[in-house]
């Protein structure tokens, strides 16, 4: 239990670090952008401000998700982390579309840039965002995975800026920077859309992809005395912790001791799946299910 608590605190602390790093760098970008008279850097500062808001909400919702169940949320607050993943995905998608629009505009009408200023900011950007991304790389929740894409996007973006700035110091190719930004934004957008699809599947209580329901059903019905199962439901709270409920119909009447043994056998078959919440109702063969 203490190890698990340390693990949760560790990841929440990483989100906190990533938030303050990103917010501090955003302020630095705004000041520096005006100093070197770079519209590109100021535009990226606006994008990073959105990232900071996203990281802040992720930090809060990830912390909220660790609260214990109560009368308002009897399954606990795990799905608040999922809400964070959804919000962050939408912010990142909107941000990507903004960057794509700006990149296309700059390709069509190239603007001169301060190459040396870009080099300086790019190196700092890679270091700061790279460190924040590294701190979140071990995150397991969808919230943390989506946030990590924010930071990976920034790292790749600054690497592109660094490459473009070095090239611009040698050759005058003004459309190079927006072309690289466009390619990276499309790559990030594709991955975020896949994450959003996964998030929506869990939000709509779809069955976990890693668990084969038919295989699970066969394991239960292969036990002695069991005729069939019905009203079987399988879903995930947050992509990590899963819930399983089912009704088991017996072939014949059994003694109490046999019933206890059967319950143990069912739980043993379900143990490898590590369900966070498990509910199994056993019905006599002559009983009529109240849910039918």
Short mmCIF file of C-alpha atoms in Angstrom, two decimals, residues 16 64 160 181 193 208 220 259:
data_model
loop_
_atom_site.label_atom_id
_atom_site.label_comp_id
_atom_site.label_asym_id
_atom_site.label_seq_id
_atom_site.Cartn_x
_atom_site.Cartn_y
_atom_site.Cartn_z
CA UNK A 16 3.14 19.67 -10.84
CA UNK A 64 -8.80 14.76 -7.63
CA UNK A 160 12.45 21.77 -35.72
CA UNK A 181 6.07 22.96 -37.95
CA UNK A 193 -6.88 11.72 -32.30
CA UNK A 208 -11.45 -2.88 -22.10
CA UNK A 220 -16.74 -19.24 -15.84
CA UNK A 259 -22.14 -23.04 -3.33
#
